Structure formats: structure tokens, C-alpha cells
Coordinates of C-alpha atoms and ligand atoms in Angstrom, one line a residue:
M30 CA 43.2 -27.6 -0.6
P31 CA 41.0 -24.7 -0.5
T32 CA 37.2 -25.9 0.4
P33 CA 34.8 -24.8 -2.2
S34 CA 32.8 -21.4 -1.3
V35 CA 29.3 -22.4 -0.3
K36 CA 26.7 -19.7 -1.7
P37 CA 24.5 -18.7 1.1
R38 CA 20.7 -20.4 0.6
I39 CA 17.6 -17.5 0.1
L40 CA 14.2 -18.0 -0.6
V41 CA 11.9 -15.8 -3.1
T42 CA 8.4 -16.6 -1.8
R43 CA 6.5 -15.1 -5.1
A44 CA 6.9 -15.0 -8.8
I45 CA 8.8 -12.1 -9.6
F46 CA 11.2 -11.1 -13.3
P47 CA 13.2 -13.8 -13.6
D48 CA 16.1 -11.8 -14.1
I49 CA 16.1 -10.6 -10.8
V50 CA 15.8 -14.2 -9.6
E51 CA 19.0 -13.9 -12.1
Q52 CA 20.7 -11.5 -10.4
L53 CA 20.3 -13.2 -6.6
S54 CA 21.6 -16.2 -8.5
Q55 CA 24.8 -14.9 -8.9
H56 CA 25.3 -14.4 -5.2
F57 CA 23.2 -17.1 -3.5
E58 CA 21.7 -20.2 -4.1
V59 CA 18.1 -19.7 -4.7
E60 CA 14.6 -21.5 -4.2
S61 CA 12.3 -19.5 -5.9
N62 CA 8.3 -19.8 -6.6
P63 CA 8.1 -19.2 -10.0
D64 CA 4.5 -20.5 -10.5
D65 CA 3.5 -18.2 -7.7
A66 CA 2.0 -21.0 -5.8
D67 CA -0.3 -20.2 -2.6
W68 CA 2.3 -21.4 0.3
S69 CA 0.7 -21.9 4.0
A70 CA 3.0 -20.1 7.1
D71 CA 3.8 -24.1 7.9
E72 CA 5.5 -24.3 4.3
L73 CA 6.9 -20.9 4.4
A74 CA 8.8 -22.0 7.6
R75 CA 10.0 -25.5 6.0
R76 CA 11.7 -23.7 2.7
L77 CA 12.8 -21.3 5.4
Q78 CA 14.9 -23.7 7.6
D79 CA 17.7 -23.4 5.4
K80 CA 17.8 -20.2 4.2
T81 CA 19.8 -17.3 5.4
G82 CA 17.6 -14.6 3.6
V83 CA 14.2 -14.0 2.0
M84 CA 13.0 -11.8 -0.2
T85 CA 9.3 -11.0 0.6
F86 CA 6.5 -9.3 -0.9
G87 CA 4.4 -7.6 2.5
V88 CA 2.2 -10.4 3.1
E89 CA 4.5 -13.2 4.7
R90 CA 4.0 -12.8 8.3
I91 CA 7.4 -12.7 10.0
T92 CA 6.7 -13.7 13.7
A93 CA 8.4 -15.4 16.9
P94 CA 6.9 -18.5 16.3
L95 CA 8.1 -18.8 12.4
L96 CA 11.5 -17.5 13.6
A97 CA 11.9 -20.0 16.1
Q98 CA 11.9 -22.4 13.1
C99 CA 14.7 -20.9 11.4
P100 CA 17.4 -20.4 13.1
K101 CA 19.8 -19.5 10.2
L102 CA 17.7 -16.8 8.9
K103 CA 19.8 -13.3 8.8
I104 CA 17.6 -11.1 6.7
C105 CA 13.9 -10.6 5.4
A106 CA 13.7 -8.1 2.5
N107 CA 10.4 -6.8 1.6
M108 CA 9.9 -5.3 -2.0
T109 CA 7.0 -3.3 -0.7
V110 CA 7.3 0.2 1.7
G111 CA 4.6 -1.6 3.8
Y112 CA 6.1 -3.6 6.3
N113 CA 3.2 -4.4 8.7
N114 CA 4.2 -8.4 8.1
F115 CA 7.0 -7.9 10.2
D116 CA 7.1 -8.3 13.6
L117 CA 10.1 -6.4 14.3
D118 CA 10.8 -6.6 17.7
A119 CA 10.2 -10.4 17.5
M120 CA 12.9 -10.0 14.3
T121 CA 15.2 -7.8 16.4
A122 CA 15.4 -10.2 19.3
A123 CA 15.9 -13.3 16.9
G124 CA 19.1 -11.4 15.2
V125 CA 17.0 -11.0 12.0
L126 CA 17.4 -7.6 10.0
G127 CA 14.1 -6.0 8.1
T128 CA 14.5 -3.9 5.0
N129 CA 11.7 -2.5 2.8
A130 CA 11.7 -0.5 -0.3
P131 CA 10.7 3.3 0.2
D132 CA 11.1 6.6 -2.0
V133 CA 10.9 4.4 -5.3
L134 CA 7.1 3.7 -5.3
T135 CA 6.2 7.1 -3.9
E136 CA 5.1 9.3 -7.2
T137 CA 3.8 6.4 -8.8
T138 CA 1.3 5.7 -5.8
A139 CA 0.5 9.6 -5.6
D140 CA -0.2 9.3 -9.3
F141 CA -2.6 6.1 -8.1
G142 CA -3.9 7.8 -5.4
F143 CA -5.0 10.9 -7.4
A144 CA -6.4 8.9 -10.3
L145 CA -8.7 6.9 -7.7
L146 CA -9.9 10.2 -6.3
M147 CA -10.6 11.4 -9.8
A148 CA -12.3 8.2 -10.5
T149 CA -14.2 8.3 -7.2
A150 CA -15.6 11.9 -7.1
R151 CA -16.4 11.8 -10.9
R152 CA -18.0 8.4 -11.2
V153 CA -16.0 7.2 -13.5
S154 CA -16.2 3.2 -12.9
E155 CA -20.3 3.6 -12.4
G156 CA -20.6 5.4 -15.4
E157 CA -18.5 2.6 -17.4
H158 CA -20.6 -0.3 -16.1
F159 CA -23.7 1.8 -17.2
L160 CA -22.4 1.9 -20.4
R161 CA -21.2 -1.6 -20.7
A162 CA -24.5 -2.9 -19.7
G163 CA -26.1 -1.2 -22.6
L164 CA -28.1 1.0 -20.3
W165 CA -26.9 4.9 -22.4
T166 CA -29.5 5.2 -24.6
R167 CA -30.1 9.0 -24.2
W168 CA -27.8 11.8 -22.5
S169 CA -29.1 13.7 -19.6
Y170 CA -28.1 16.9 -17.7
D171 CA -27.4 15.1 -14.5
M172 CA -26.4 11.9 -15.8
F173 CA -23.5 10.8 -13.2
S174 CA -22.9 14.1 -11.9
G175 CA -20.2 14.0 -9.5
A176 CA -17.9 15.7 -7.0
E177 CA -15.6 18.8 -7.7
V178 CA -12.1 18.0 -7.4
H179 CA -10.4 21.1 -8.5
G180 CA -10.5 24.5 -6.0
S181 CA -12.2 22.0 -3.5
T182 CA -10.5 21.1 -0.1
L183 CA -8.0 18.0 0.0
G184 CA -7.7 16.4 3.3
I185 CA -4.9 13.7 3.6
I186 CA -4.4 11.7 6.6
G187 CA -0.8 10.2 6.9
M188 CA 1.7 12.6 5.5
G189 CA 5.0 10.6 4.5
R190 CA 6.2 10.6 1.8
I191 CA 3.2 9.6 -0.6
G192 CA 0.7 11.9 1.2
Q193 CA 3.3 14.8 0.5
G194 CA 3.2 13.7 -3.4
I195 CA -0.9 13.7 -3.5
A196 CA -0.8 17.1 -1.8
R197 CA 1.3 18.6 -4.4
R198 CA -0.5 17.2 -7.3
G199 CA -3.4 18.5 -5.4
A200 CA -2.1 22.0 -4.7
L201 CA -0.1 22.9 -7.8
G202 CA -2.4 20.6 -10.5
F203 CA -5.6 21.3 -9.6
G204 CA -5.9 24.4 -7.2
M205 CA -7.4 22.5 -3.9
Q206 CA -6.9 23.7 -0.5
V207 CA -4.6 21.2 1.2
V208 CA -5.1 20.3 4.8
Y209 CA -3.6 17.1 6.6
H210 CA -3.1 15.2 9.8
N211 CA -0.3 13.6 11.1
R212 CA 0.8 11.7 13.9
S213 CA 3.6 14.4 13.8
R214 CA 3.4 18.1 12.6
L215 CA 5.7 18.3 9.1
D216 CA 8.5 21.5 9.2
A217 CA 7.5 24.6 8.0
A218 CA 9.4 24.4 4.7
T219 CA 7.6 20.9 3.4
E220 CA 4.4 22.3 4.6
A221 CA 5.2 25.4 2.4
E222 CA 6.2 23.1 -0.1
C223 CA 3.1 20.8 0.1
R224 CA 0.8 24.1 0.4
A225 CA -0.6 22.3 2.9
T226 CA -2.1 23.2 6.6
Y227 CA -2.1 20.9 9.7
V228 CA -5.5 20.4 11.1
G229 CA -6.7 18.1 14.2
K230 CA -8.2 15.0 12.6
E231 CA -11.8 15.7 13.6
E232 CA -11.8 19.1 11.7
L233 CA -10.1 17.4 9.0
L234 CA -13.0 15.2 8.4
R235 CA -15.3 17.8 8.9
T236 CA -13.8 20.3 6.6
A237 CA -12.6 18.3 3.7
D238 CA -14.1 17.3 0.3
H239 CA -11.7 14.5 -0.1
V240 CA -10.4 12.7 2.4
V241 CA -7.2 10.3 1.4
L242 CA -5.9 7.8 3.4
V243 CA -2.0 7.1 3.4
V244 CA -1.1 6.2 7.0
P245 CA 0.8 3.2 7.8
Y246 CA -0.9 0.0 9.6
S247 CA -0.2 -0.3 13.0
A248 CA -2.6 -1.6 16.2
A249 CA -2.7 2.3 16.8
S250 CA -3.9 3.0 13.1
H251 CA -6.6 0.1 13.1
H252 CA -9.6 1.4 12.1
T253 CA -8.4 5.0 12.2
I254 CA -11.9 5.6 9.6
G255 CA -14.6 3.9 11.3
A256 CA -18.9 4.4 12.0
A257 CA -18.2 7.7 14.5
E258 CA -15.7 9.2 11.6
L259 CA -17.3 8.5 8.8
A260 CA -20.3 10.3 10.7
L261 CA -18.3 13.3 10.9
M262 CA -17.6 14.0 7.5
K263 CA -20.0 15.5 5.0
P264 CA -22.4 13.9 3.3
S265 CA -21.3 15.0 -0.7
A266 CA -17.7 14.0 0.6
T267 CA -15.5 10.8 -1.2
L268 CA -13.1 9.2 1.2
V269 CA -9.7 7.3 -0.6
N270 CA -8.0 4.2 0.8
I271 CA -4.3 3.8 -0.9
A272 CA -2.7 2.8 2.7
R273 CA -3.6 -1.0 4.0
G274 CA -6.8 -3.0 4.7
G275 CA -7.8 -2.3 8.5
I276 CA -7.2 1.5 8.5
V277 CA -11.0 1.5 7.4
D278 CA -13.9 -0.4 9.0
D279 CA -15.0 -1.7 5.6
A280 CA -18.0 -2.7 6.9
A281 CA -18.9 0.4 8.4
L282 CA -17.7 1.8 5.0
A283 CA -20.0 0.1 3.5
A284 CA -22.8 1.0 5.5
A285 CA -21.9 4.6 5.2
L286 CA -22.1 4.7 1.3
R287 CA -25.7 2.6 1.2
D288 CA -27.0 5.2 3.2
K289 CA -25.2 7.6 1.3
R290 CA -24.1 9.0 4.4
I291 CA -20.8 9.9 2.0
A292 CA -21.2 10.2 -1.5
A293 CA -18.5 7.6 -2.5
A294 CA -15.4 6.1 -2.0
G295 CA -11.9 4.5 -3.7
L296 CA -10.3 1.4 -1.9
D297 CA -7.1 -0.1 -3.3
V298 CA -6.9 -2.1 -0.3
F299 CA -9.3 -4.1 1.7
E300 CA -9.7 -5.9 5.3
G301 CA -8.4 -10.0 4.7
E302 CA -7.9 -8.6 0.8
P303 CA -8.0 -10.6 -1.5
S304 CA -11.3 -11.0 0.3
V305 CA -13.5 -7.8 0.0
H306 CA -16.1 -7.1 2.4
P307 CA -19.4 -8.5 0.3
D308 CA -21.6 -5.3 1.1
L309 CA -18.9 -3.3 -0.7
L310 CA -19.7 -5.2 -3.9
T311 CA -23.3 -4.1 -3.9
V312 CA -23.2 -0.6 -3.4
P313 CA -22.6 1.2 -6.5
N314 CA -20.8 4.2 -5.0
V315 CA -17.4 2.7 -4.6
V316 CA -14.5 2.2 -7.4
L317 CA -12.7 -1.0 -6.1
T318 CA -9.4 -1.9 -7.6
P319 CA -7.1 -4.9 -6.5
H320 CA -4.4 -3.3 -4.7
I321 CA -2.3 -2.0 -7.5
A322 CA -1.3 1.5 -6.4
S323 CA 2.5 1.0 -7.0
A324 CA 1.8 -1.1 -9.9
T325 CA 3.6 0.6 -13.2
V326 CA 6.2 -2.2 -14.5
G327 CA 9.1 0.5 -13.7
T328 CA 8.1 1.2 -10.5
R329 CA 7.7 -2.7 -9.3
R330 CA 11.2 -3.4 -11.3
A331 CA 13.0 -0.6 -9.3
M332 CA 11.1 -2.0 -5.8
A333 CA 12.3 -5.8 -6.9
Q334 CA 15.7 -4.3 -7.3
M335 CA 15.7 -2.5 -3.9
A336 CA 15.2 -5.6 -2.4
V337 CA 17.9 -7.6 -4.4
D338 CA 20.7 -4.8 -3.3
N339 CA 19.2 -5.4 0.2
L340 CA 19.7 -9.0 0.4
V341 CA 23.3 -8.7 -1.6
G342 CA 24.4 -5.4 0.2
Y343 CA 23.6 -7.6 3.9
L344 CA 24.7 -10.7 3.1
V345 CA 27.7 -10.3 0.7
H346 CA 28.8 -6.6 2.0
G347 CA 27.6 -6.8 5.2
K348 CA 25.5 -3.2 5.1
A349 CA 21.4 -2.9 3.6
K350 CA 20.1 -0.1 1.9
T351 CA 17.2 0.4 3.5
P352 CA 17.3 -1.3 7.6
L353 CA 14.1 -1.2 9.4
N354 CA 15.9 -2.4 12.5
A355 CA 19.2 -3.0 14.1
A356 CA 19.6 -6.6 14.1
A357 CA 22.7 -8.1 15.5
V358 CA 24.6 -9.6 12.4
Ligands
DGY413 C1 3.7 -1.0 -0.7 O1 4.7 -1.4 -1.1 O2 3.6 -1.3 0.7 C2 2.3 -1.4 -1.7 O3 1.2 -1.4 -0.8 C3 2.6 -2.7 -2.6 O4 1.9 -3.7 -1.7

């Protein structure tokens, strides 16, 4: 008698579109989390012990101690482009593949970076709070005067795909001079397409009217912007962080905003999020959003689909679409 085929077991750690879980169920025995319960690291390890794959959301810490408890695990598929939740060396050593979701969120995230830059420079949130509080009784010539965006100098730190998208928007849409800093310089054709000039980090901070951070998080990029860097920026400058919490020293930024050492900031990501440094909540000249740069329905669907394609590709067909490491099967 033929033995019945057993589907691999996988875990989906957070709530996601029901049809995404449905697709996974065609290939796997799926344990999902439709109520979006908050699982501790121990709970995650317990649920992963009998799983071959897991769909993760960029926040679950996949570490050596966790992997030691999950001998069957073969793949962790992030639906995010960022993957600083993965210890890739430990995963490679344990024979576990990591995948992420690049490209599908590039333009949406660049749109949001620009939206946050505009809202920050033009003091959109401050104006709205003022109006909602019933404080708008008269118009005056200097009410919420902000910083010019068109024709100004845009400095981008981290010139990957999203940084390039922001550069194109700035240069082509708003006539901005674009300077950038990156671990490695772009090739001449890409620089020309983005109309961006490579400069040192210090020069960028000294000259840019608006600084946008799009650098991936790592130990090396921790506190790329701290008190010393903020001190180099123009007092009229704005800072936008759509990269990751920890790229900016949030306490130092709150102090710089309070003391008007820079004009304003726009933050979509925070150290220790979803907690936000309490001092950032008390300064008016900062626009705060809850890590939503890639949040459009279409993009979030495409990101989830990429995680599905990676899980099915690897566990059913032996090849993932966007592998991050070379784990032995
Ligand atoms: C990503 O994909 O890394 C975004 O920050 C969403 O988490």
C-alpha cells in the first residue's frame, strides 16, 4: 500500500491576508495566527519545534539558541525587505535558509519617504494638530512657515533601491540637487539616472537641506546619526528616517529637536519600537508614523506573496526566489 504523503508543517507567526494562508495550505500543514497573538521568544521556539518552514514578519529574532531548539527548520521567509531579525551566520551554520522580499516595495516605500519629507519640511502635522485643537482663529503671514523642498539639496544616506527611488523623485520631480553617501559608490550610469553626486557623510550632513536615511540596520550602522552628526547639520535642516530604529540615536535627536539644533524630523521607525522615546512625543517639530512606509494594500500583498513563493519554491521545488544565505539543504 502506498504511504500517504505528509505535507511539511509550517508556521505563519502573524495575522496576514486569509488567502495567503489558503495558498500555503495547498502545499503545507499550516499553523497560523489569525488573531495576531503576541508570542514570546519561548512561545515561538515551542511552536517552531516541529516545523520545516516559517513565514516571518521582520521582527522575530531567529538566533542560534532558537535554532538549536528547532532541528527540523529549513527556511525562514521574511515578508519584509529588512532582515536584521535574522542571525544569518547562525542560520547558515544550522542549515536554515533565510529569504526576504526585495523590489516589490521599493517604489511604495520611496513614495512614503517623500511624503514624510514633505510633511516634515512643510509642517503638515503641526498645522493639523493646531487646527484640530481649535486654535486657528486668524491667518497670519508666518503661520507654520516651513522649509523649501523644490530646488533644495537632498542628502540620502543609503543608496540602495529605495534610496535611488527617493533620489529620482527629488531630482526629476522637485528639481533638487541630490547628494548621497553609501558604503560603496554607485556606477556612473546609475548615478546619472538618479542625478545624484557621491559625497562623504560629513559633507552630506553639512550641506543637505533634507537628510533621508535608507541604510539597512547592522552593528556597523547603529547610530549612524547621533549627537555629533546632528551637530553637523544646518539648523534649518530636516531629517527623515524610514530605515530602521537604531540607525538614529532617538534620545539625541529629541534633544536636538527640542533645542532647535535642527528644524524638524520625520520618523517612521524607532529604537525599541513599538515603544517611542518619550521625549520624541513631547517635541512638536517631529512627524511620527508607526512603521508604515510599505503599507499599501497592493504592496503588502506583493510582500506576502513573495514569502509564499519562497516557502513553496524552496520546500516544494528546491529553489527559493530571494535567498539571503547559502544554507545546505
Ligand atoms: C521592510 O520591508 O523591511 C519594511 O521596513 C517593513 O517592515
